[in-house]
mmCIF file of C-alpha atoms in Angstrom:
data_model
loop_
_atom_site.group_PDB
_atom_site.id
_atom_site.type_symbol
_atom_site.label_atom_id
_atom_site.label_comp_id
_atom_site.label_asym_id
_atom_site.label_seq_id
_atom_site.Cartn_x
_atom_site.Cartn_y
_atom_site.Cartn_z
ATOM 1 C CA MET A 22 10.113 -182.023 22.713
ATOM 2 C CA LEU A 23 10.873 -181.164 19.057
ATOM 3 C CA GLU A 24 12.218 -183.978 17.238
ATOM 4 C CA PRO A 25 15.908 -184.082 16.125
ATOM 5 C CA SER A 26 16.266 -182.785 12.765
ATOM 6 C CA THR A 27 19.435 -183.626 10.078
ATOM 7 C CA ALA A 28 20.981 -180.394 11.517
ATOM 8 C CA ASP A 29 21.381 -181.280 14.636
ATOM 9 C CA SER A 30 24.560 -181.688 16.792
ATOM 10 C CA CYS A 31 23.908 -185.135 18.760
ATOM 11 C CA ILE A 32 26.349 -186.742 20.778
ATOM 12 C CA VAL A 33 25.633 -190.874 22.369
ATOM 13 C CA THR A 34 27.958 -191.137 25.188
ATOM 14 C CA GLY A 35 28.860 -194.335 26.744
ATOM 15 C CA TRP A 36 31.503 -197.368 28.514
ATOM 16 C CA GLY A 37 30.365 -199.727 25.659
ATOM 17 C CA TYR A 38 33.168 -201.162 23.463
ATOM 18 C CA GLN A 39 35.020 -198.720 21.338
ATOM 19 C CA GLU A 40 35.049 -201.093 18.209
ATOM 20 C CA GLU A 41 33.326 -204.568 17.705
ATOM 21 C CA SER A 42 35.915 -206.958 19.217
ATOM 22 C CA GLY A 43 37.167 -204.645 21.429
ATOM 23 C CA SER A 44 36.702 -204.608 25.462
ATOM 24 C CA PHE A 45 34.898 -202.079 27.561
ATOM 25 C CA SER A 46 35.941 -198.566 28.153
ATOM 26 C CA SER A 47 37.042 -198.024 31.749
ATOM 27 C CA LYS A 48 36.282 -194.059 31.209
ATOM 28 C CA LEU A 49 32.988 -192.373 29.778
ATOM 29 C CA ARG A 50 33.148 -191.716 26.076
ATOM 30 C CA GLU A 51 31.382 -189.804 24.029
ATOM 31 C CA THR A 52 31.405 -189.327 20.101
ATOM 32 C CA HIS A 53 28.859 -187.042 17.846
ATOM 33 C CA VAL A 54 26.306 -189.044 15.536
ATOM 34 C CA PRO A 55 24.722 -187.828 12.067
ATOM 35 C CA ILE A 56 20.593 -187.655 12.684
ATOM 36 C CA ILE A 57 19.958 -190.688 9.367
ATOM 37 C CA PRO A 58 16.048 -189.857 7.937
ATOM 38 C CA ILE A 59 13.965 -192.534 9.177
ATOM 39 C CA VAL A 60 13.368 -193.109 4.938
ATOM 40 C CA ILE A 61 17.276 -193.512 4.523
ATOM 41 C CA CYS A 62 17.764 -196.384 7.476
ATOM 42 C CA ASN A 63 14.983 -198.193 6.585
ATOM 43 C CA SER A 64 16.261 -198.499 3.079
ATOM 44 C CA ILE A 65 19.486 -200.409 4.382
ATOM 45 C CA LEU A 66 19.565 -203.731 3.427
ATOM 46 C CA HIS A 67 20.269 -204.709 6.895
ATOM 47 C CA TYR A 68 17.361 -202.551 8.338
ATOM 48 C CA PHE A 69 14.656 -202.942 5.361
ATOM 49 C CA GLY A 70 11.535 -201.278 7.121
ATOM 50 C CA ARG A 71 12.027 -202.358 10.936
ATOM 51 C CA VAL A 72 12.795 -199.027 12.187
ATOM 52 C CA ASP A 73 9.220 -197.777 13.219
ATOM 53 C CA PRO A 74 9.350 -193.740 12.953
ATOM 54 C CA LEU A 75 7.180 -193.533 15.499
ATOM 55 C CA SER A 76 9.614 -194.550 18.265
ATOM 56 C CA MET A 77 12.899 -195.247 16.668
ATOM 57 C CA ILE A 78 15.515 -192.814 15.721
ATOM 58 C CA CYS A 79 18.537 -193.900 13.854
ATOM 59 C CA ALA A 80 21.832 -191.918 13.754
ATOM 60 C CA GLY A 81 25.530 -192.647 13.023
ATOM 61 C CA SER A 82 27.174 -192.741 9.526
ATOM 62 C CA GLY A 83 30.195 -194.869 9.937
ATOM 63 C CA GLY A 84 32.983 -194.976 12.065
ATOM 64 C CA ALA A 85 31.696 -193.626 15.277
ATOM 65 C CA ASP A 86 28.659 -194.933 16.844
ATOM 66 C CA ALA A 87 27.434 -196.674 20.551
ATOM 67 C CA CYS A 88 28.418 -200.411 20.492
ATOM 68 C CA GLN A 89 27.835 -203.269 22.693
ATOM 69 C CA GLY A 90 27.747 -202.025 26.578
ATOM 70 C CA ASP A 91 26.380 -198.458 25.264
ATOM 71 C CA SER A 92 22.818 -200.016 25.207
ATOM 72 C CA GLY A 93 20.719 -197.760 27.620
ATOM 73 C CA GLY A 94 22.799 -194.542 27.034
ATOM 74 C CA PRO A 95 21.667 -191.060 25.969
ATOM 75 C CA LEU A 96 21.410 -189.832 22.345
ATOM 76 C CA MET A 97 22.152 -185.765 23.543
ATOM 77 C CA CYS A 98 20.821 -183.151 20.534
ATOM 78 C CA TYR A 99 21.653 -179.239 20.314
ATOM 79 C CA SER A 100 18.221 -178.006 19.537
ATOM 80 C CA ARG A 101 19.405 -174.821 17.996
ATOM 81 C CA VAL A 102 15.979 -173.734 18.519
ATOM 82 C CA ARG A 103 15.654 -173.667 22.314
ATOM 83 C CA GLN A 104 19.237 -173.402 22.594
ATOM 84 C CA ARG A 105 20.062 -176.585 24.831
ATOM 85 C CA TRP A 106 20.599 -179.933 25.479
ATOM 86 C CA GLU A 107 17.679 -182.576 25.187
ATOM 87 C CA LEU A 108 17.384 -185.930 25.599
ATOM 88 C CA GLN A 109 16.419 -187.385 21.993
ATOM 89 C CA GLY A 110 17.291 -191.321 22.066
ATOM 90 C CA VAL A 111 18.404 -194.513 23.870
ATOM 91 C CA VAL A 112 20.988 -196.386 22.613
ATOM 92 C CA SER A 113 19.094 -199.744 21.838
ATOM 93 C CA TRP A 114 20.365 -201.671 18.840
ATOM 94 C CA GLY A 115 22.253 -201.483 15.637
ATOM 95 C CA HIS A 116 24.213 -204.376 12.721
ATOM 96 C CA GLY A 117 27.802 -204.244 14.084
ATOM 97 C CA CYS A 118 29.496 -200.576 15.314
ATOM 98 C CA GLY A 119 30.745 -197.848 13.671
ATOM 99 C CA ARG A 120 29.977 -199.770 9.855
ATOM 100 C CA ASN A 121 30.057 -197.259 7.285
ATOM 101 C CA ASN A 122 26.585 -196.426 6.219
ATOM 102 C CA ILE A 123 25.132 -198.071 8.667
ATOM 103 C CA PRO A 124 23.419 -196.348 11.413
ATOM 104 C CA GLY A 125 22.347 -197.093 15.454
ATOM 105 C CA VAL A 126 19.359 -197.317 16.341
ATOM 106 C CA TYR A 127 17.650 -195.749 18.863
ATOM 107 C CA ALA A 128 14.593 -195.371 21.128
ATOM 108 C CA LYS A 129 12.929 -191.719 20.858
ATOM 109 C CA ILE A 130 11.857 -190.676 24.100
ATOM 110 C CA SER A 131 9.141 -188.027 22.571
ATOM 111 C CA ALA A 132 7.448 -191.940 21.914
ATOM 112 C CA VAL A 133 7.184 -192.144 25.885
ATOM 113 C CA THR A 134 7.715 -189.137 27.596
ATOM 114 C CA SER A 135 3.674 -188.797 28.341
ATOM 115 C CA TRP A 136 4.222 -192.704 29.561
ATOM 116 C CA VAL A 137 7.469 -191.409 31.721
ATOM 117 C CA ASN A 138 5.569 -188.478 33.446
ATOM 118 C CA SER A 139 2.189 -190.732 34.182
ATOM 119 C CA GLN A 140 4.810 -192.935 36.325
ATOM 120 C CA MET A 141 6.594 -190.043 37.507
ATOM 121 C CA LYS A 142 3.327 -188.323 38.972
ATOM 122 C CA LEU A 143 2.229 -192.251 40.883
ATOM 123 C CA LEU A 144 5.476 -191.741 42.307
ATOM 124 C CA GLN A 145 5.724 -188.467 43.660
ATOM 125 C CA LEU A 146 6.517 -188.612 47.899
ATOM 126 C CA ASN A 147 5.517 -186.572 50.479
ATOM 127 C CA ASP A 148 7.974 -184.776 53.067
ATOM 128 C CA ASN A 149 7.343 -186.779 55.215
ATOM 129 C CA ASP A 150 8.042 -189.538 53.008
ATOM 130 C CA ILE A 151 11.194 -191.860 53.573
ATOM 131 C CA LEU A 152 12.583 -193.381 51.176
#
């Protein structure tokens, strides 16, 4: 899986709050969020050095963001190289919601792909297994 770049188009979806003091959405929402380089993300006062480049992605630049209730939701990015949408991250944490110049932080899927695949192999079912 290729890492998302600042040139990729990414969206986050969820049923969470639409603003910090809001309430949950009754319908699934989506918003476009730009990928923010980890160097920039870690220079932000609220995140100073806490964003691990091996396991985290920063996305969003204010106005549109994931919020409370969106945790665990997907960060999907369109890969121009592969010409398809790919799951790149999972909503994890941030400082507020949609604040200017304070991106959200996402768990990086590529950091856990090999573990997920190994667990899937352990759970393979035979044709006659009952769920």
